Coordinates of C-alpha atoms and ligand atoms in Angstrom, one line a residue:
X1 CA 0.0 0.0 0.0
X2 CA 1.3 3.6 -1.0
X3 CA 1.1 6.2 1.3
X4 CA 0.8 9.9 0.9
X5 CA 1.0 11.6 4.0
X6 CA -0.1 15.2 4.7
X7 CA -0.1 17.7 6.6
X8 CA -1.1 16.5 10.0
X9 CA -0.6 12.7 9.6
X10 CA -3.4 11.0 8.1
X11 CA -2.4 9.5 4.7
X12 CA -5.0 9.4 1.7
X13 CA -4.5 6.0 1.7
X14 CA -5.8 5.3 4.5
X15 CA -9.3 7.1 4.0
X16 CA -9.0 5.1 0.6
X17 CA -8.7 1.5 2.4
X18 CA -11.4 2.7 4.6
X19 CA -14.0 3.0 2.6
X20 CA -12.9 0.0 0.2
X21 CA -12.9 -1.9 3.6
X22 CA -16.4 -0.6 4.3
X23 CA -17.9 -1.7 0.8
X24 CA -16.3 -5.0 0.9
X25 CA -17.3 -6.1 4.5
X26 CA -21.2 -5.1 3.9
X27 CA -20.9 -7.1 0.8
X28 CA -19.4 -9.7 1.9
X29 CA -22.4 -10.0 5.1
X30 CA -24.8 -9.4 1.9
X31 CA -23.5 -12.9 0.7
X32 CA -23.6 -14.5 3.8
X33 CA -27.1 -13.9 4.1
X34 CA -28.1 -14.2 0.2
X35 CA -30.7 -17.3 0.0
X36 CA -30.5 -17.7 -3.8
X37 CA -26.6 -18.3 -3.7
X38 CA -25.2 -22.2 -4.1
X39 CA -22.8 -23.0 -1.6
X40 CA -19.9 -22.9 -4.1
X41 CA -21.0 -19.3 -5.4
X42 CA -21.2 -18.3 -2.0
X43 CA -17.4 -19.3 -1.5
X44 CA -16.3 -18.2 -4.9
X45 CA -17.5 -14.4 -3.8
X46 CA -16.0 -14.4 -0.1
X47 CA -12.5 -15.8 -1.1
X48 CA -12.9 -12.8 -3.5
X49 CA -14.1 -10.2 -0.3
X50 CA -11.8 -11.4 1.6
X51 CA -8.7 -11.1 -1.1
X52 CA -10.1 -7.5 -1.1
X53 CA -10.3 -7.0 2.7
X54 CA -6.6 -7.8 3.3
X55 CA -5.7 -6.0 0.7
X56 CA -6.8 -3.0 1.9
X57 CA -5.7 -3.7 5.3
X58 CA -2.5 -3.6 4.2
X59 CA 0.8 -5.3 5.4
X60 CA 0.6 -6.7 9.1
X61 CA -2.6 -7.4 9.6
X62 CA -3.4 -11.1 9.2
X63 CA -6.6 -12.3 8.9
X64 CA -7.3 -16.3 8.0
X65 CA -10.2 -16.4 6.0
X66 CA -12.1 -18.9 8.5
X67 CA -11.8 -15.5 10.9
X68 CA -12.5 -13.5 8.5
X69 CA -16.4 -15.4 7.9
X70 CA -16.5 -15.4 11.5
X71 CA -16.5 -11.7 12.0
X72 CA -18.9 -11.1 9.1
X73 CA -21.6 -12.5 12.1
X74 CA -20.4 -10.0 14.7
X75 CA -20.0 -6.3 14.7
X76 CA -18.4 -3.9 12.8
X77 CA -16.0 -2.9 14.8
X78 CA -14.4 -6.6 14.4
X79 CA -14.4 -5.9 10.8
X80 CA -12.4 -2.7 11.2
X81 CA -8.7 -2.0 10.5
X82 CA -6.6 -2.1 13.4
X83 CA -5.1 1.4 12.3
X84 CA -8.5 3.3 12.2
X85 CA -8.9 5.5 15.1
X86 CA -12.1 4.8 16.6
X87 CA -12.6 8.4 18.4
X88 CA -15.8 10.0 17.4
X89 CA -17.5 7.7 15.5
X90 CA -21.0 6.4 16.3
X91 CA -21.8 2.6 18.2
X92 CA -19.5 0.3 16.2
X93 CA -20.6 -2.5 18.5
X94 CA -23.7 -3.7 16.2
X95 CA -23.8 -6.3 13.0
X96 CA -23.6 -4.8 9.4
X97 CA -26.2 -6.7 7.9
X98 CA -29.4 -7.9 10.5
X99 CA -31.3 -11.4 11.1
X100 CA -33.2 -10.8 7.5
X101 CA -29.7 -10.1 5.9
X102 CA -30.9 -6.5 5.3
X103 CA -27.8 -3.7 5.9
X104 CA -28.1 -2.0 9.0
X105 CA -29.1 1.7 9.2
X106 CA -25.2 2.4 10.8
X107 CA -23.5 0.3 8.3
X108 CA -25.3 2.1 5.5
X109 CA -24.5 5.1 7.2
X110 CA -20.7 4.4 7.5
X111 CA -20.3 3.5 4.3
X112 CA -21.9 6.3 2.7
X113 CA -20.6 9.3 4.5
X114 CA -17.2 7.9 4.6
X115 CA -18.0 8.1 0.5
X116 CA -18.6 11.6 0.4
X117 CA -15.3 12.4 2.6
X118 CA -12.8 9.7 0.1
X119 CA -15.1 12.0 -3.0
X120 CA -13.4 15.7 -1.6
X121 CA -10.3 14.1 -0.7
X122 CA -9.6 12.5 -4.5
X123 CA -11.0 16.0 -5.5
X124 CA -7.8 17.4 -3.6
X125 CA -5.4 14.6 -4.5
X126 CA -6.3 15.0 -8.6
X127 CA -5.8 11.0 -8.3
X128 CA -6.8 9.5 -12.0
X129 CA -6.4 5.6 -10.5
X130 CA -9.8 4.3 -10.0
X131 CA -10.3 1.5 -7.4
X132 CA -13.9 1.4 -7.2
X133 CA -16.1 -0.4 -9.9
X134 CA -19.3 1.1 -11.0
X135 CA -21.6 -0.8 -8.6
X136 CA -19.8 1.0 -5.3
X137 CA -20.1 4.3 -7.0
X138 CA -23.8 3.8 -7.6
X139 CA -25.3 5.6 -4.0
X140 CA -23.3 8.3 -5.4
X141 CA -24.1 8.7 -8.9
X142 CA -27.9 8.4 -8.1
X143 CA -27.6 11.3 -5.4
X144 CA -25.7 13.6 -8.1
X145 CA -27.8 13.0 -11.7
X146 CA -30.9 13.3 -8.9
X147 CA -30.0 16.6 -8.1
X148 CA -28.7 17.8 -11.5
X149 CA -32.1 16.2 -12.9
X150 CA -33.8 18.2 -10.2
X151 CA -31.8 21.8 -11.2
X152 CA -32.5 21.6 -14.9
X153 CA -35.7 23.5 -14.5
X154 CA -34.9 26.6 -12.7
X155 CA -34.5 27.6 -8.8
X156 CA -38.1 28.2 -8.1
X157 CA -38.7 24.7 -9.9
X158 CA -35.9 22.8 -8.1
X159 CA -37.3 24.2 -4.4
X160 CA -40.9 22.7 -5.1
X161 CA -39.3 19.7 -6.7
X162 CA -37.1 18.9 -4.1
X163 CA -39.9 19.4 -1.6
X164 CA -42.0 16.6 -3.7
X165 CA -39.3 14.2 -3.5
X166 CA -39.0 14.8 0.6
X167 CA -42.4 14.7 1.0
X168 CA -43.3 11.5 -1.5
X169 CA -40.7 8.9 -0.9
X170 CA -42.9 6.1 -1.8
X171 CA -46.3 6.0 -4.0
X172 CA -47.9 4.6 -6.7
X173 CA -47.0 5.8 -10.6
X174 CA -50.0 7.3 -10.9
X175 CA -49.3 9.3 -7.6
X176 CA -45.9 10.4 -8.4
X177 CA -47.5 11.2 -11.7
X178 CA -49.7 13.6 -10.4
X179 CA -47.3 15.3 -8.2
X180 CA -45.1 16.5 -11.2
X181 CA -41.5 15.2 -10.7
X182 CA -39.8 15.3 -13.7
X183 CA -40.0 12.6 -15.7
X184 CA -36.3 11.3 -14.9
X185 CA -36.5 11.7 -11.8
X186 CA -39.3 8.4 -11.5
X187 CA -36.5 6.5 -12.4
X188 CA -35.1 6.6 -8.7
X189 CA -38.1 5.2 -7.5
X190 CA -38.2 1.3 -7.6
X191 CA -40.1 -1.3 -6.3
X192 CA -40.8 -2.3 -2.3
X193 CA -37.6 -3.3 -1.2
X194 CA -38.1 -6.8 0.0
X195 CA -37.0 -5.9 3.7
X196 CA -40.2 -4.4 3.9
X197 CA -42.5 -6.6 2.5
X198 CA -45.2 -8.9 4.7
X199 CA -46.6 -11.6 1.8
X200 CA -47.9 -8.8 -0.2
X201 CA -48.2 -5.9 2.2
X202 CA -45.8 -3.0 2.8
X203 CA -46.3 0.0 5.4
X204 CA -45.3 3.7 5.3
X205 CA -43.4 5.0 8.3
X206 CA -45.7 7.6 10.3
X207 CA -42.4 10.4 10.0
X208 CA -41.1 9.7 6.4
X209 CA -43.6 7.9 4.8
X210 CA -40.9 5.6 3.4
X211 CA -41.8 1.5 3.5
X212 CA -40.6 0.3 7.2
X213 CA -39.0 -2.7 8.1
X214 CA -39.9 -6.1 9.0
X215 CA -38.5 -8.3 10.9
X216 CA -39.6 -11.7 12.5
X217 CA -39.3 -12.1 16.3
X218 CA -40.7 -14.7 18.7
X219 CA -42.0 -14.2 22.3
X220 CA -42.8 -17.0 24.7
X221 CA -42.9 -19.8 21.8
X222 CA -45.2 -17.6 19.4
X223 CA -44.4 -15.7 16.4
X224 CA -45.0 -11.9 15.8
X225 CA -43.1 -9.1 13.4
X226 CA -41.7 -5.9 14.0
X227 CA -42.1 -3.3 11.7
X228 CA -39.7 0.1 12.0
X229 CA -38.7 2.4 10.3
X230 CA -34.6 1.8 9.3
X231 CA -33.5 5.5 10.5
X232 CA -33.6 5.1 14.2
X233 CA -34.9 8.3 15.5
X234 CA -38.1 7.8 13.6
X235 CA -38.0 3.7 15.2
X236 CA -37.8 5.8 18.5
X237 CA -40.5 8.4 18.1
X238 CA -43.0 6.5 17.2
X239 CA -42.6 4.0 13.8
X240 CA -41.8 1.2 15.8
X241 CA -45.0 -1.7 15.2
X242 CA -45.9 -5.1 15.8
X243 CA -48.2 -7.5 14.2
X244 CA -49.4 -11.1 15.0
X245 CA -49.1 -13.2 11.5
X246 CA -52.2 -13.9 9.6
X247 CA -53.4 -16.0 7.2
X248 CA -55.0 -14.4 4.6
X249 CA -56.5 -10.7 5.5
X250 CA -53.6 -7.4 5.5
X251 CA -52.1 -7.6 9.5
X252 CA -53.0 -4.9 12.0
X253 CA -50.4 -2.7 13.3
X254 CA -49.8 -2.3 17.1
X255 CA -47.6 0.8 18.3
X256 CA -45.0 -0.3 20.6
X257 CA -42.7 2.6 21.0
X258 CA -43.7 6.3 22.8
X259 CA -44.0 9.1 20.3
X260 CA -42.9 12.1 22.7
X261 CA -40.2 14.5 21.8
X262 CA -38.4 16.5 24.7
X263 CA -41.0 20.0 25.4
X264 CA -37.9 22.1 24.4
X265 CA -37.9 20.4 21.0
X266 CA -41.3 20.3 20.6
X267 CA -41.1 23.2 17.8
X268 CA -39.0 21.5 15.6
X269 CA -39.8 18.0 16.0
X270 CA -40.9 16.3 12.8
X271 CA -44.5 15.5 12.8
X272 CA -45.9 12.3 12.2
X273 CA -49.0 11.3 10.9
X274 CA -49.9 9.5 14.4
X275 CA -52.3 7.2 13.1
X276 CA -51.4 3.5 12.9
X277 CA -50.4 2.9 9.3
X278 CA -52.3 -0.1 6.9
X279 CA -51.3 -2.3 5.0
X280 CA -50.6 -1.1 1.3
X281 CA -50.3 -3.4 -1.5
X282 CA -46.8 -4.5 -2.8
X283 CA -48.2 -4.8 -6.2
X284 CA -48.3 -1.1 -8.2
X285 CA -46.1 0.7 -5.4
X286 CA -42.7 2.3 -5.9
X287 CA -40.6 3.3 -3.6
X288 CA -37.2 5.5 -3.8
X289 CA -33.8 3.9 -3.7
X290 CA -32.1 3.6 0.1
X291 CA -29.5 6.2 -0.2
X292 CA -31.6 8.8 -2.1
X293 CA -34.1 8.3 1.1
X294 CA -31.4 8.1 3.7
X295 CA -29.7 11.2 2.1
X296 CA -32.6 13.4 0.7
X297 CA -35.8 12.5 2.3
X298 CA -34.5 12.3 5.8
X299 CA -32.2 15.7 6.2
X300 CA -34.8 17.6 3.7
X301 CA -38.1 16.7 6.4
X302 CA -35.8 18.1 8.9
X303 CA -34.8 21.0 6.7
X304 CA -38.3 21.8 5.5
X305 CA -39.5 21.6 9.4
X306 CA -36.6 24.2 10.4
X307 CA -38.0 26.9 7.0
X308 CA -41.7 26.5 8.0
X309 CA -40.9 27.4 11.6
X310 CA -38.8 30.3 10.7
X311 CA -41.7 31.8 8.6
X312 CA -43.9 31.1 10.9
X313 CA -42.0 33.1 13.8
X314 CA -40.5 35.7 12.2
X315 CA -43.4 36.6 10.2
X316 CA -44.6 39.5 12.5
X317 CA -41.1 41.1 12.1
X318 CA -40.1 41.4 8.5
X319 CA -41.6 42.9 5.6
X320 CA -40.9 40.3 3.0
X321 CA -41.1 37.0 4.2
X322 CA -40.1 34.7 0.9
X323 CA -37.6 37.1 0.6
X324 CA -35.8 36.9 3.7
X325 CA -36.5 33.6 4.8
X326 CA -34.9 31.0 1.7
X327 CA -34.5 27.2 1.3
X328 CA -32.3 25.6 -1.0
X329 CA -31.0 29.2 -2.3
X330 CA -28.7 29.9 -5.3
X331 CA -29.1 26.8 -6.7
X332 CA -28.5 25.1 -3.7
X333 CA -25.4 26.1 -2.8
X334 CA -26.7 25.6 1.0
X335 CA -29.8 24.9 2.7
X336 CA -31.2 28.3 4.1
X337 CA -30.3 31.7 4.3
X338 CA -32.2 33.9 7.0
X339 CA -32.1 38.0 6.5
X340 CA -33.2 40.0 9.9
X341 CA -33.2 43.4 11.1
X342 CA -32.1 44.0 15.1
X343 CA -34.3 46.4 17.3
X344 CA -31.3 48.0 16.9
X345 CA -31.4 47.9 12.8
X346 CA -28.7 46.1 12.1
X347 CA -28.9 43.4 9.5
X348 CA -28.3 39.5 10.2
X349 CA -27.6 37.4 8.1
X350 CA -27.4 33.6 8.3
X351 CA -26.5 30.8 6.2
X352 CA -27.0 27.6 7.0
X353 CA -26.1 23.9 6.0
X354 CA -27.7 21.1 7.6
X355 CA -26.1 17.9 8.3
X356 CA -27.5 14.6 9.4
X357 CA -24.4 12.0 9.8
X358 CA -24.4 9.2 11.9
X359 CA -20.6 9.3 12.3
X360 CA -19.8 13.0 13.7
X361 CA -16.0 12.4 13.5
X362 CA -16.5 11.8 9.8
X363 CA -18.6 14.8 9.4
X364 CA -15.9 16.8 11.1
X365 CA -13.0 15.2 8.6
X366 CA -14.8 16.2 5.3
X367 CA -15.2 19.8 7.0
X368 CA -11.7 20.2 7.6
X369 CA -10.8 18.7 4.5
X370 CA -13.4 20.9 2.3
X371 CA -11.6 24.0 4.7
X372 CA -14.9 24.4 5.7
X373 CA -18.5 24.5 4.0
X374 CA -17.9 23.4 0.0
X375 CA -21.1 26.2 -0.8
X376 CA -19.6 28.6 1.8
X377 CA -22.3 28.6 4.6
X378 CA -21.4 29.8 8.0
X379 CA -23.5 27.7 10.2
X380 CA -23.5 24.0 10.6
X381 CA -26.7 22.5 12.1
X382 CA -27.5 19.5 13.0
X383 CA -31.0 17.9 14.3
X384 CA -31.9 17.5 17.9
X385 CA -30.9 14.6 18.1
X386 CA -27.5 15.1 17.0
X387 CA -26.7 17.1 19.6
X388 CA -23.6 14.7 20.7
X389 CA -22.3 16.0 18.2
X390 CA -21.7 19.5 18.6
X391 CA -18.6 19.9 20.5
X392 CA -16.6 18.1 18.1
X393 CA -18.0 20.0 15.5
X394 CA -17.5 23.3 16.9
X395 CA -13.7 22.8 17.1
X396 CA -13.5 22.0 13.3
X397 CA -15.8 24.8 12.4
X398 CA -14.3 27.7 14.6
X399 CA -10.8 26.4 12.3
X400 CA -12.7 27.9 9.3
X401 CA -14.8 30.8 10.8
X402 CA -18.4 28.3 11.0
X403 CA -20.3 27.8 14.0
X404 CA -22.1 24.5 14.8
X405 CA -25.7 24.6 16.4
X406 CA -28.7 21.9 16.7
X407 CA -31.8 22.9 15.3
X408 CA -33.5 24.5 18.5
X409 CA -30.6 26.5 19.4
X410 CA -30.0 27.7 16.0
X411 CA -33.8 28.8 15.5
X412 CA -33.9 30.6 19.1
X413 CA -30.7 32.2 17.8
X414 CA -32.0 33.7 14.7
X415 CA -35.4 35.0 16.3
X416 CA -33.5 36.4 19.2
X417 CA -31.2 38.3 16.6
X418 CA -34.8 39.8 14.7
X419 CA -36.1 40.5 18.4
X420 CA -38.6 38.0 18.3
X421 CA -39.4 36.2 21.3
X422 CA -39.5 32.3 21.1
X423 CA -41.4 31.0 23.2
Ligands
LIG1 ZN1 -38.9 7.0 8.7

């Protein structure tokens, strides 16, 4: 393995392995798990996996290949390098592919934003030699021809566009139809993912509206499923469900999870449609791909909560309130920008990029390495839930002249600057 090392220490190389490491082992536990495979297809692919894994390991770091299938079962963190610095990332200490053999939401995670930070660092390094094959670039190449599909039309056509694709992530065609995506843009939309399919039955989450879970489970010798939503926070606030299994009629949903958010982030909590979903037919539904979901639909609800309550507050206070309040501005080049007069009349101005990683510490790395925000916003927020986060991310951003907040402190900020009280 070549090494280029940089500034402070950390070689490219490294980030390289990483995420070749992170590809391989959730496609190796994808094999494991695959039901169609024969036996000797199944070894053919993880002699291959494995080949790759020490590979990008590099020198010193033996790993048998009997070892090597016997970490696929356990967590990630087994299936890590030994050089990777653990420090800020989220729970490693969970399985990259589930009972159903479906990727977990952290291993999805992972591997994804540890994409986007290996994308700005070949950006920096000019590197021509390509090491990933056309089916690991694929999450990526989605989320880029989505949003240059999306900007063809014009700003005021991308915002409402966007919002569509946020606020539709699964339908029928004749839904999506209606709602006036452009024709291109259907193509990210495929059908139920079988990880969320009961016989012929699928259910929306009651936060996203994108197909949930299932999973089997028993309980004292009887068989029931659980049906969740894959991104946790919306598991934990209320699209968590079980169902008894049935013979022929749809199954009936049973909550099992509270659906209270903290009182002091009440405002900007995402609503959710509170009623116990039904069952929707498999047949005729469409759905949009995982990492257009995880990486569109889930910030943008979060995004679109954070403009609607902006408007909504600072309405009394300034004159022009699509002017001054903005989402997705400038062709996108970040999520908001907020304009407010002080009591004392001085102007404010904010702009803002929202970020929903799992792994802060990889967040924090593609900061530094983009010397701040690519689109040159000044704030960094992050949802409630993130709020972990923050003090990692305030170091990096005060390097580059950015401040981090969560949502609610952002939002209190911003009225408090236009005099507005927030009650
Ligand atoms: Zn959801």
């Amino acid at each position: 393995m070549t090494t280029h090392v940089d500034d402070d220490g950390l070689t490219f190389s490294h980030f390289e392995a990483f995420r070749l490491i992170n590809f391989t082992f959730i496609k190796a536990c994808q094999t494991i798990n695959a039901p169609d495979l024969s036996p000797r297809d199944r070894a053919e692919k993880l002699m291959r996996y494995h080949g790759d894994l020490l590979a990008a390991y590099g020198p010193g770091v033996p790993l048998s290949f009997g070892e090597f299938r016997r970490r696929l079962r356990g967590p990630i963190d087994g299936l890590l390098p030994p050089w990777l610095d653990r420090s800020g990332f989220g729970d490693l200490d969970f399985p990259v592919v589930d009972a159903e053999g479906c990727v977990t939401g952290n291993a999805f995670d992972l591997q994804w934003e540890t994409s986007q930070l290996h994308r700005i660092l070949k950006r920096l390094r000019r590197i021509g030699r390509m090491r990933f094959t056309e089916e690991q670039l694929q999450d990526e190449i989605d989320q880029d021809q989505m949003y240059e599909i999306l900007k063809g039309r014009g700003d005021a056509q991308y915002v409402k566009d966007r919002t569509t694709l946020v606020e539709c992530p699964a339908g029928t065609a004749a839904e999506l139809n209606k709602r006036g995506l452009p024709l291109n843009a259907i193509g990210f939309y495929e059908p139920i993912p079988y990880h969320a399919v009961y016989r012929t039955w699928w259910f929306p989450c009651t936060v996203c509206k994108w197909p949930m879970k299932i999973s089997k489970r028993m309980s004292a010798g009887r068989e029931y499923y659980r049906v969740a939503c894959l991104y946790g926070r919306h598991a934990d606030t209320g699209a968590s469900f079980m169902f008894r299994p049935t013979s022929g009629d749809a199954p009936q949903l049973h909550p099992d999870s509270p659906d209270t958010p903290a009182p002091h982030e009440a405002a900007l909590a995402l609503g959710t449609s509170g009623a116990v979903p039904e069952a929707k037919p498999v047949e005729g539904h469409l759905a949009l791909k995982r990492g257009v979901w995880r990486y569109t639909c889930v910030p943008g609800l979060h995004e679109l909560r954070l403009h609607t309550v902006l408007r909504e507050r600072l309405a009394t206070a300034l004159a022009d309130v699509d002017e001054a309040v903005r989402l997705w501005p400038m062709s996108d080049a970040y999520d908001h920008r907020i304009e407010v007069k002080g009591p004392d009349g001085r102007t404010h101005v904010f702009t803002v990029d929202v970020k929903d990683y799992t792994h802060g510490r990889v967040l924090a790395e593609s900061l530094h390495r983009n010397e701040g925000d690519k689109g040159g916003a000044e704030w960094l927020v992050v949802p409630d839930h993130r709020a972990d986060q923050i003090p990692l991310l305030t170091v990096t951003c005060h390097k580059y002249g950015m401040k981090a907040a969560t949502m609610t402190d952002f939002a209190k900020m911003v009225c408090q600057s236009a005099g507005v009280v927030w009650a």
